[in-house]
XYZ file of C-alpha atoms in Angstrom:
679
model
C 0.000 0.000 0.000
C 1.176 3.520 -0.743
C 0.797 6.763 1.128
C 0.694 10.246 -0.382
C 4.338 11.309 -0.143
C 3.481 14.975 -0.383
C 1.557 14.824 2.885
C 4.047 12.745 4.816
C 7.431 13.959 3.544
C 7.410 17.459 2.005
C 9.494 17.901 -1.122
C 10.917 21.288 -0.174
C 13.609 21.804 2.478
C 11.659 24.774 3.846
C 8.931 22.379 4.970
C 11.236 19.599 6.142
C 11.654 18.092 9.600
C 9.214 20.169 11.719
C 9.814 17.751 14.606
C 13.570 18.363 14.492
C 13.085 22.114 14.411
C 10.910 21.894 17.542
C 13.585 19.763 19.158
C 16.252 22.345 18.315
C 14.117 25.109 19.774
C 13.855 23.176 23.025
C 17.677 23.268 23.273
C 17.848 26.998 23.699
C 18.422 26.798 27.456
C 22.000 26.778 28.842
C 21.456 23.423 30.526
C 20.450 21.717 27.297
C 23.297 23.286 25.384
C 25.834 22.114 27.911
C 24.326 18.647 27.764
C 24.699 18.707 23.973
C 28.347 19.676 24.343
C 28.951 16.884 26.787
C 27.591 14.343 24.369
C 29.243 15.594 21.215
C 32.247 17.526 22.436
C 30.870 20.823 21.098
C 30.704 19.491 17.535
C 26.995 20.309 17.239
C 27.232 23.772 18.820
C 26.491 26.739 16.583
C 28.709 29.848 16.480
C 32.363 30.753 17.061
C 34.453 33.224 19.081
C 32.167 36.113 20.160
C 29.370 34.973 17.872
C 27.992 32.079 19.924
C 25.498 31.316 22.636
C 22.378 29.285 23.437
C 20.163 31.575 21.378
C 22.067 30.692 18.186
C 21.601 26.941 18.526
C 18.158 27.128 16.938
C 19.800 28.013 13.622
C 21.787 24.749 13.411
C 19.247 23.130 11.071
C 19.285 21.630 7.599
C 16.986 24.319 6.277
C 19.172 27.160 7.525
C 22.318 25.539 6.143
C 20.790 25.020 2.696
C 19.674 28.660 2.563
C 22.970 30.167 3.767
C 25.052 27.774 1.661
C 22.988 28.761 -1.376
C 23.384 32.466 -0.631
C 27.145 32.082 -0.140
C 27.305 30.137 -3.422
C 25.329 32.953 -5.038
C 27.967 35.472 -3.931
C 30.790 33.240 -5.185
C 29.230 32.765 -8.617
C 28.618 36.517 -8.747
C 32.369 37.077 -8.658
C 33.072 34.693 -11.549
C 30.178 36.088 -13.605
C 31.366 39.631 -12.953
C 34.829 38.740 -14.222
C 33.341 37.234 -17.407
C 31.113 40.284 -17.866
C 34.046 42.710 -17.672
C 36.652 40.631 -19.527
C 36.341 42.566 -22.813
C 36.920 45.838 -20.948
C 40.004 44.345 -19.271
C 41.299 43.314 -22.703
C 40.931 46.882 -23.993
C 42.359 48.509 -20.884
C 45.459 46.321 -20.557
C 45.791 45.296 -24.244
C 45.310 41.587 -23.569
C 44.696 39.165 -26.472
C 41.734 36.809 -26.048
C 44.067 33.811 -25.871
C 45.820 35.348 -22.863
C 42.527 36.292 -21.207
C 41.477 32.664 -21.639
C 44.626 31.571 -19.814
C 43.946 34.088 -17.041
C 40.371 32.865 -16.601
C 41.529 29.268 -15.990
C 43.816 30.266 -13.119
C 41.123 29.323 -10.615
C 40.667 25.946 -12.306
C 44.405 25.261 -12.103
C 44.456 25.793 -8.338
C 41.200 23.842 -8.014
C 42.787 20.949 -9.872
C 45.849 21.001 -7.620
C 43.977 21.306 -4.327
C 40.463 19.840 -4.684
C 41.311 16.167 -4.120
C 43.738 16.798 -1.234
C 41.480 19.328 0.474
C 38.479 17.062 -0.003
C 40.374 14.129 1.511
C 41.959 15.827 4.526
C 39.769 18.880 5.212
C 36.732 16.616 4.814
C 37.637 15.041 8.165
C 37.767 18.382 9.965
C 35.319 21.206 10.652
C 33.902 21.548 7.144
C 31.885 24.787 7.625
C 35.004 26.514 8.990
C 37.004 25.349 5.983
C 34.262 26.673 3.694
C 34.463 30.018 5.486
C 38.212 30.101 4.864
C 37.456 29.399 1.214
C 35.214 32.462 1.060
C 37.973 34.574 2.639
C 40.170 33.663 -0.337
C 37.394 35.031 -2.571
C 37.649 38.312 -0.642
C 41.373 38.386 -1.434
C 40.595 37.619 -5.103
C 38.215 40.596 -5.359
C 40.564 43.049 -3.657
C 43.609 41.955 -5.667
C 41.753 42.295 -8.974
C 40.375 45.756 -8.192
C 43.793 46.951 -6.980
C 44.987 47.137 -10.611
C 42.856 50.221 -11.177
C 44.197 51.973 -8.082
C 47.778 51.133 -9.071
C 47.631 52.088 -12.771
C 44.592 54.362 -13.032
C 42.172 54.651 -15.938
C 44.872 54.617 -18.637
C 45.999 57.102 -21.264
C 43.703 55.692 -23.975
C 40.602 56.284 -21.839
C 41.693 59.696 -20.606
C 42.292 60.937 -24.175
C 38.585 60.439 -24.864
C 37.432 62.790 -22.085
C 36.679 66.499 -22.261
C 38.905 67.286 -19.292
C 41.958 65.770 -21.015
C 41.643 68.200 -23.931
C 41.229 71.167 -21.617
C 44.249 70.294 -19.458
C 46.557 69.006 -22.191
C 45.612 71.098 -25.242
C 48.976 70.601 -26.955
C 48.980 66.829 -26.396
C 45.358 66.582 -27.523
C 46.162 68.465 -30.740
C 49.097 66.148 -31.444
C 46.898 63.121 -30.791
C 44.332 64.384 -33.296
C 47.024 64.991 -35.925
C 48.290 61.423 -35.518
C 44.896 60.099 -36.649
C 45.322 61.768 -40.064
C 47.316 60.625 -43.090
C 51.065 60.867 -42.308
C 53.783 61.801 -44.806
C 56.353 59.653 -42.986
C 56.273 56.565 -40.794
C 55.328 57.309 -37.204
C 56.996 55.679 -34.215
C 55.417 52.688 -32.528
C 53.131 53.117 -29.556
C 54.899 52.701 -26.231
C 52.950 50.847 -23.566
C 52.179 52.940 -20.514
C 52.656 49.921 -18.214
C 54.616 46.686 -18.341
C 53.063 44.187 -20.698
C 52.912 41.279 -18.249
C 52.366 42.982 -14.889
C 48.538 43.353 -15.061
C 48.232 39.873 -16.546
C 50.260 38.395 -13.687
C 48.073 40.270 -11.186
C 44.882 38.923 -12.719
C 46.241 35.384 -12.997
C 47.440 35.372 -9.368
C 44.016 36.553 -8.216
C 42.372 33.720 -10.148
C 44.764 31.189 -8.594
C 43.755 32.343 -5.119
C 40.044 32.101 -5.925
C 40.433 28.501 -7.094
C 41.449 27.346 -3.613
C 38.295 28.912 -2.184
C 36.174 27.367 -4.898
C 37.579 23.884 -4.163
C 36.926 24.217 -0.439
C 33.437 25.616 -0.855
C 31.934 23.232 -3.408
C 33.704 19.982 -2.508
C 33.032 20.224 1.227
C 29.705 22.038 1.012
C 27.835 19.480 -1.068
C 29.197 16.541 0.938
C 28.243 18.303 4.219
C 24.721 18.824 2.894
C 24.318 15.209 1.820
C 25.814 13.781 5.031
C 23.660 15.956 7.324
C 20.358 15.412 5.544
C 18.123 12.484 4.709
C 18.563 11.134 1.210
C 14.886 11.570 0.398
C 15.293 15.338 0.777
C 18.670 15.623 -0.962
C 17.146 16.422 -4.422
C 15.057 19.233 -2.946
C 18.011 20.619 -0.958
C 20.305 20.438 -3.985
C 17.720 22.171 -6.158
C 17.149 24.962 -3.648
C 20.858 25.600 -3.086
C 21.554 25.354 -6.832
C 18.696 27.767 -7.548
C 20.169 30.284 -5.115
C 23.608 29.826 -6.707
C 22.084 30.307 -10.160
C 20.927 33.755 -9.094
C 24.605 34.665 -8.661
C 25.540 34.871 -12.352
C 22.371 36.861 -13.076
C 23.179 39.371 -10.332
C 26.891 39.372 -11.235
C 26.241 40.130 -14.893
C 23.693 42.789 -13.914
C 26.258 44.394 -11.618
C 28.778 44.314 -14.468
C 26.268 45.933 -16.826
C 25.564 48.641 -14.261
C 29.250 49.388 -13.659
C 30.113 49.336 -17.376
C 27.524 52.048 -18.002
C 29.750 54.356 -15.977
C 32.958 55.552 -17.598
C 36.155 53.969 -16.288
C 36.897 57.280 -14.534
C 33.402 58.315 -13.339
C 34.490 61.832 -12.379
C 35.412 62.703 -16.010
C 33.100 63.460 -18.943
C 33.638 61.096 -21.911
C 33.434 62.381 -25.487
C 32.130 59.059 -26.858
C 28.965 57.045 -26.257
C 28.583 53.563 -24.754
C 28.036 52.036 -28.205
C 31.483 53.173 -29.343
C 33.884 50.179 -29.354
C 36.491 52.355 -27.585
C 34.214 52.836 -24.534
C 35.668 51.453 -21.276
C 33.373 51.149 -18.268
C 34.132 51.250 -14.536
C 35.068 47.550 -14.372
C 36.808 47.942 -10.996
C 33.843 49.284 -9.057
C 31.927 46.030 -8.617
C 34.878 44.174 -7.083
C 34.675 46.319 -3.945
C 31.002 45.438 -3.491
C 31.686 41.735 -4.065
C 34.540 41.694 -1.521
C 32.218 43.029 1.197
C 29.488 40.504 0.363
C 31.962 37.595 0.393
C 33.258 38.629 3.822
C 29.747 38.631 5.326
C 29.001 35.207 3.780
C 32.213 33.772 5.258
C 31.244 34.900 8.765
C 27.841 33.174 8.525
C 29.322 29.870 7.327
C 31.883 29.928 10.154
C 28.999 29.685 12.626
C 27.736 26.255 11.578
C 28.729 23.245 13.725
C 30.911 20.373 12.587
C 27.792 18.192 12.472
C 24.144 19.240 12.644
C 22.316 18.021 15.778
C 19.603 16.313 13.719
C 22.217 14.389 11.743
C 23.985 13.210 14.910
C 20.729 11.925 16.391
C 19.917 9.993 13.235
C 23.412 8.498 13.125
C 23.309 7.421 16.777
C 19.848 5.925 16.332
C 21.178 3.817 13.467
C 23.713 2.329 15.875
C 26.856 3.943 14.449
C 29.262 4.270 17.361
C 30.654 7.787 17.535
C 34.124 6.813 18.693
C 34.565 4.146 16.032
C 33.391 6.522 13.318
C 35.877 9.242 14.261
C 38.814 6.836 14.624
C 38.258 5.503 11.134
C 38.401 9.031 9.767
C 41.668 9.809 11.505
C 43.362 6.632 10.303
C 43.358 7.733 6.681
C 46.761 7.958 5.004
C 48.224 8.612 1.561
C 48.223 4.883 0.722
C 44.532 4.740 1.667
C 43.900 7.662 -0.660
C 45.597 5.904 -3.582
C 43.578 2.779 -2.832
C 40.429 4.908 -2.978
C 41.542 6.303 -6.357
C 41.927 2.776 -7.731
C 38.528 1.824 -6.395
C 36.853 4.854 -7.992
C 38.605 4.225 -11.312
C 36.817 0.859 -11.489
C 33.448 2.472 -10.821
C 32.037 2.658 -14.369
C 29.115 4.931 -13.519
C 31.475 7.370 -11.787
C 34.006 7.306 -14.657
C 31.497 7.678 -17.517
C 29.469 10.332 -15.691
C 32.630 12.351 -15.009
C 33.831 12.033 -18.618
C 30.430 13.078 -19.975
C 30.469 16.141 -17.700
C 33.991 17.042 -18.825
C 33.056 16.980 -22.518
C 29.946 19.056 -21.859
C 31.989 21.567 -19.849
C 34.692 21.709 -22.528
C 32.201 22.565 -25.268
C 29.963 24.889 -23.281
C 32.767 26.731 -21.469
C 33.172 28.942 -24.554
C 29.684 30.338 -23.969
C 30.067 30.716 -20.201
C 33.123 32.927 -20.634
C 32.880 34.527 -24.074
C 29.116 35.029 -24.616
C 29.261 38.794 -23.866
C 32.174 39.112 -26.306
C 30.266 37.002 -28.875
C 27.204 39.273 -28.639
C 29.324 42.422 -28.913
C 31.160 41.232 -32.036
C 28.379 39.343 -33.831
C 25.402 41.639 -33.182
C 27.096 45.021 -32.508
C 25.629 45.468 -29.019
C 27.246 47.504 -26.257
C 29.162 45.786 -23.452
C 26.436 46.734 -20.965
C 23.683 45.258 -23.165
C 25.686 42.078 -23.782
C 26.304 41.445 -20.087
C 22.683 42.243 -19.185
C 21.369 39.764 -21.769
C 23.838 37.068 -20.739
C 23.155 37.456 -17.045
C 19.753 38.779 -16.070
C 17.691 37.401 -18.950
C 19.329 34.099 -19.923
C 20.320 32.964 -16.440
C 16.786 33.545 -15.210
C 15.826 30.612 -17.427
C 18.676 28.577 -15.901
C 17.262 29.170 -12.440
C 13.811 28.098 -13.634
C 15.289 24.902 -15.084
C 16.918 24.020 -11.767
C 13.698 24.571 -9.808
C 11.563 22.569 -12.239
C 13.977 19.631 -12.273
C 14.204 19.652 -8.464
C 10.427 19.536 -8.158
C 10.094 16.711 -10.685
C 12.839 14.623 -9.027
C 11.386 15.116 -5.538
C 7.832 14.290 -6.610
C 8.367 11.397 -9.039
C 11.680 9.993 -7.670
C 13.039 8.792 -11.045
C 15.498 5.928 -11.318
C 19.199 6.326 -12.046
C 18.640 5.179 -15.617
C 15.920 7.777 -16.142
C 18.290 10.504 -14.923
C 21.128 9.322 -17.174
C 18.842 9.168 -20.206
C 17.648 12.722 -19.511
C 21.270 13.904 -19.346
C 21.879 12.375 -22.793
C 18.742 14.034 -24.208
C 19.873 17.407 -22.839
C 23.251 17.001 -24.557
C 21.699 16.316 -27.962
C 19.162 19.156 -27.604
C 22.051 21.486 -26.720
C 23.893 20.419 -29.878
C 20.805 21.217 -31.965
C 20.540 24.662 -30.364
C 24.212 25.448 -30.982
C 23.756 24.528 -34.641
C 20.996 27.155 -34.709
C 23.589 29.699 -33.535
C 25.472 29.092 -36.792
C 22.441 30.178 -38.806
C 21.707 33.257 -36.666
C 24.145 35.717 -38.196
C 23.939 39.404 -39.038
C 24.696 39.930 -42.721
C 25.202 43.676 -42.267
C 27.844 43.075 -39.594
C 29.616 40.426 -41.690
C 29.707 42.744 -44.718
C 30.898 45.693 -42.614
C 33.904 43.727 -41.348
C 34.931 42.539 -44.799
C 34.696 46.067 -46.237
C 36.703 47.461 -43.314
C 39.460 44.947 -43.954
C 39.556 45.727 -47.684
C 39.777 49.441 -46.942
C 42.816 48.834 -44.716
C 44.696 46.754 -47.271
C 44.736 49.154 -50.244
C 47.938 50.835 -51.430
C 46.608 54.295 -50.642
C 46.367 53.490 -46.920
C 49.891 52.095 -46.984
C 51.227 55.438 -48.241
C 49.776 57.145 -45.143
C 51.879 55.025 -42.725
C 48.986 53.955 -40.471
C 50.552 50.863 -38.860
C 50.579 52.255 -35.326
C 47.514 54.504 -35.479
C 44.976 53.820 -32.706
C 41.700 52.152 -33.672
C 39.446 55.179 -34.209
C 36.828 54.186 -36.832
C 35.299 56.621 -39.312
C 32.341 56.153 -41.659
C 32.229 57.189 -45.320
C 29.076 58.384 -47.145
C 28.942 54.925 -48.811
C 28.485 53.348 -45.332
C 31.969 51.813 -45.324
C 33.821 51.842 -42.000
C 37.544 52.629 -42.038
C 39.860 51.687 -39.171
C 40.840 55.336 -38.732
C 40.912 58.635 -40.603
C 44.503 57.769 -41.532
C 43.374 54.552 -43.273
C 40.814 56.619 -45.180
C 43.593 58.969 -46.315
C 42.042 62.017 -44.621
C 44.242 65.107 -44.323
C 42.036 67.555 -42.417
C 39.296 67.823 -39.833
C 36.400 70.120 -39.016
C 33.120 70.096 -37.088
C 29.568 70.296 -38.355
C 26.744 72.391 -36.886
C 26.020 69.681 -34.280
C 29.643 69.587 -33.120
C 30.382 66.180 -34.679
C 33.905 65.688 -36.053
C 34.159 65.525 -39.862
C 37.368 64.373 -41.561
C 38.055 65.930 -44.965
C 40.340 65.319 -47.942
C 39.950 61.538 -47.578
C 41.774 60.439 -50.759
C 41.601 56.668 -50.094
C 37.819 56.420 -50.430
C 36.508 54.648 -53.478
C 34.009 57.355 -54.431
C 33.169 60.925 -53.574
C 30.238 63.223 -52.948
C 29.483 66.648 -54.391
C 29.227 69.609 -52.093
C 28.759 73.181 -53.362
C 29.630 72.041 -56.872
C 33.068 70.845 -55.828
C 34.296 67.319 -55.355
C 34.802 66.658 -51.639
C 35.686 63.393 -49.933
C 34.857 63.234 -46.227
C 34.189 60.798 -43.388
C 32.277 61.031 -40.104
C 33.841 60.062 -36.784
C 32.605 56.674 -35.488
C 31.558 53.335 -36.998
C 28.844 53.145 -39.625
C 25.420 52.264 -38.175
C 24.544 48.563 -38.342
C 21.176 47.174 -37.228
C 21.501 43.629 -35.890
C 18.940 43.910 -33.095
C 16.404 41.490 -34.581
C 19.058 38.816 -35.060
C 20.212 39.487 -31.506
C 16.698 38.851 -30.173
C 16.483 35.535 -32.065
C 19.867 34.497 -30.663
C 18.739 35.487 -27.167
C 15.581 33.366 -27.519
C 17.557 30.256 -28.494
C 20.097 30.880 -25.733
C 17.349 31.160 -23.094
C 15.831 27.859 -24.238
C 19.221 26.128 -24.010
C 19.784 27.600 -20.546
C 16.422 26.224 -19.388
C 17.059 22.737 -20.761
C 20.725 22.586 -19.751
C 20.052 23.638 -16.149
C 17.507 20.834 -15.743
C 20.324 18.274 -15.920
C 22.426 19.822 -13.135
C 20.609 18.067 -10.290
C 20.381 14.725 -12.097
C 24.080 14.755 -12.944
C 25.077 15.606 -9.372
C 22.753 12.995 -7.862
C 24.303 10.293 -10.036
C 27.755 11.409 -8.872
C 26.710 11.379 -5.205
C 24.938 8.011 -5.250
C 27.521 6.028 -7.205
C 30.213 6.767 -4.571
C 30.347 4.937 -1.198
C 29.555 7.051 1.862
C 33.120 7.011 3.209
C 34.598 8.124 -0.156
C 32.026 10.779 -1.051
C 33.998 13.931 -0.218
C 37.161 12.614 -1.839
C 35.261 11.351 -4.900
C 33.725 14.780 -5.485
C 37.130 16.411 -5.026
C 38.802 13.970 -7.412
C 36.076 14.540 -10.008
C 36.523 18.302 -9.652
C 40.280 17.925 -10.113
C 39.928 15.806 -13.260
C 37.257 18.142 -14.665
C 39.592 21.104 -14.141
C 42.542 19.290 -15.727
C 40.700 18.088 -18.835
C 37.845 20.563 -19.179
C 37.893 23.848 -17.308
C 41.584 24.603 -17.894
C 42.171 23.724 -21.580
C 38.759 24.849 -22.870
C 39.076 28.661 -22.364
C 42.666 28.573 -23.637
C 41.651 26.617 -26.728
C 38.629 28.770 -27.549
C 40.555 31.975 -26.800
C 43.167 30.849 -29.344
C 40.378 29.984 -31.791
C 38.770 33.413 -31.449
C 42.097 35.209 -31.917
C 42.668 33.308 -35.169
C 39.794 35.257 -36.730
C 40.975 38.723 -35.684
C 41.179 41.290 -38.504
C 42.459 44.393 -36.705
C 44.963 44.301 -33.837
C 45.873 47.230 -31.559
C 49.624 47.130 -32.260
C 52.178 48.376 -29.755
C 55.990 48.357 -29.725
C 56.225 45.021 -27.920
C 53.140 43.035 -28.963
C 50.048 43.047 -31.140
C 47.758 44.068 -28.246
C 44.041 43.329 -28.144
C 41.756 42.642 -31.093
C 39.372 45.377 -32.248
C 37.647 43.676 -35.181
C 36.830 40.042 -36.055
C 35.827 38.048 -39.125
C 32.396 37.445 -37.615
C 31.075 34.988 -40.207
C 34.054 32.606 -40.075
C 34.227 32.919 -36.294
C 30.546 32.042 -35.958
C 30.982 28.799 -37.900
C 34.258 27.729 -36.270
C 33.286 28.477 -32.665
C 29.828 26.909 -32.694
C 30.647 23.798 -34.713
C 33.681 23.038 -32.556
C 31.732 23.436 -29.307
C 28.857 21.293 -30.610
C 31.187 18.418 -31.509
C 32.461 18.047 -27.908
C 28.950 18.071 -26.425
C 27.770 15.570 -29.051
C 30.384 13.022 -27.948
C 29.449 13.633 -24.306
C 25.882 12.591 -25.102
C 27.057 9.102 -26.043
C 28.965 8.826 -22.758
C 25.718 9.581 -20.910
C 24.218 6.647 -22.802
C 27.049 4.534 -21.341
C 26.078 5.823 -17.880
C 22.506 4.702 -18.579
C 23.779 1.220 -19.490
C 25.779 0.752 -16.272
C 23.369 2.474 -13.857
C 20.842 -0.353 -13.882
C 21.359 -1.327 -10.228
C 22.214 2.125 -8.866
C 19.797 3.322 -6.163
C 19.097 7.033 -5.893
C 16.564 6.686 -3.059
C 17.382 3.976 -0.488
C 14.879 1.902 1.440
C 15.674 3.968 4.535
C 14.064 6.934 2.778
C 10.619 5.397 3.176
C 8.139 7.691 4.808
C 6.843 7.082 8.295
C 3.439 6.228 6.816
C 4.928 3.553 4.550
C 6.738 1.958 7.520
C 3.552 1.846 9.587
C 1.630 0.339 6.692
C 4.232 -2.400 6.311
C 4.002 -3.172 10.051
C 0.224 -3.469 9.830
C 0.515 -5.783 6.829
C 2.988 -7.989 8.697
C 0.705 -8.152 11.742
C -2.282 -9.151 9.594
C -0.308 -11.884 7.866
C 0.727 -13.334 11.270
C -2.889 -13.341 12.454
C -3.981 -15.186 9.334
C -1.340 -17.851 9.951
């Protein structure tokens, strides 16, 4: 006989264990707290240092942990999303090629790879919430170190030249700068870099390395702590709630990036260009200060949780697990035991295939996690603020919905391991189909603009003007052709129209001319030619939102398979080992590879004396085909590995018999009693 699960065991953590919450509330007196300490040695006591007391013990519950862990995860993902949202501005400010920015972005994955397994194995035996708090303190250091670049080097000469105050203070320098944009009779000297080429890159990479240690501590220990301190029947709901809260992080992080990038990099100065101008640089540094403060508060809250939740200890003692024996076994672990555990996990086919499938998915989709704002800016000619807003607030809202829906379905219908693996495979193949749609969603006007710009830069007339080291300062001809600069257009003079807009005159390198006052006059207007790709951008955004919704629905199923295929005693280490392998084979090489791929389709580089600088213009059509087809191929192979997981997960139990509801147990007892009476 069956009982309505919804009435007996609620599917949401917020409704879970009312009896245990009442029990915790009864422990608010000093006598009860001291008794709890006597039994457990203080391991179930909430708080630390000055932040402790009997009144805080009521917060040592599963529900409170899931909420605070989710909020802390939200703050952590905000930092990574904010970095991705401001990466194009960092490239412009410090003249970093995309390949190098890809290497910088994997710094956290390198340190995660080096530390996840060891920290999961050894720190997993200690006070896990305290270790997670230490991990969040490293995120504070990451935020402060990244933002310090702005306070060390300032806004930069390139950004200051585009402000009204610069022209007023340095009239002579401003006049020379304007003359350098025009056609030159002799070769000009190369552009000296205002700062060392590698110093900012080393700063950014070191900050990422530090954040990776915090990421390893937080995720590896946090998920295992949640699973060990909760009943398995509620694990899907707890995972979904915490994942949903974490999914809000990228949305908020990208929104914060969009807000900061709307401000000029030096907010106290008045810029002479608009946000749509490709030379615009926003206040990328501002959000890091906010994120550092939020990470510090989150760390303090996690520090307060006990080593083991009181409800978990009671369940463990009721099951007859001797406390002393349990703790001795944990302390006896050694390096040889760890290697034996590695060999045991390597023979676990579900664990191996599930990890490999995740790695291939991560490798292919990592390009979109990091470079989607850049993709939108280059393909559809949107501003950096618009690109980050679309990537974060809009698209990731669908990701959060996917996590919630999947958590509800798993909690209500309790699917088998095979059903979860088959859904993961379906998600992979649907994602491949969506990425193939990206190939078809191009902007013909943008593609044509780039090709014409390149042709205009390669003619012999431009070569005679010696424009090799002229800054990227696009101008538009009457024929709607964009030139890299007035120098590339062969312009020899400048003036202003009635509206105050700069007009370049005597542009001899243009293919045709216009008639003005009966005389032949060739001119160009400052700025890129207008291109309307907004409709194509909306179609792309629609497909991306659908893929976010579908892709997020497989997060909980993938994680549940990973948790259930590992023995209880190896869970923390297994998650850490999987994180290490995923970093080594997926998270680290993917951004470097796709950064190199993107740079291969650059048309215009910002040359300096020592390097080619950052890319200003891409071959958008070729890049669209190469990037999307390459990413789709990795995810396609991962789908077949999920089919292998389905094949080997036949006997894997996601929900154990001990997860039966109290009603089901009573019904079974009544049935047994009736059968005895009949005999």
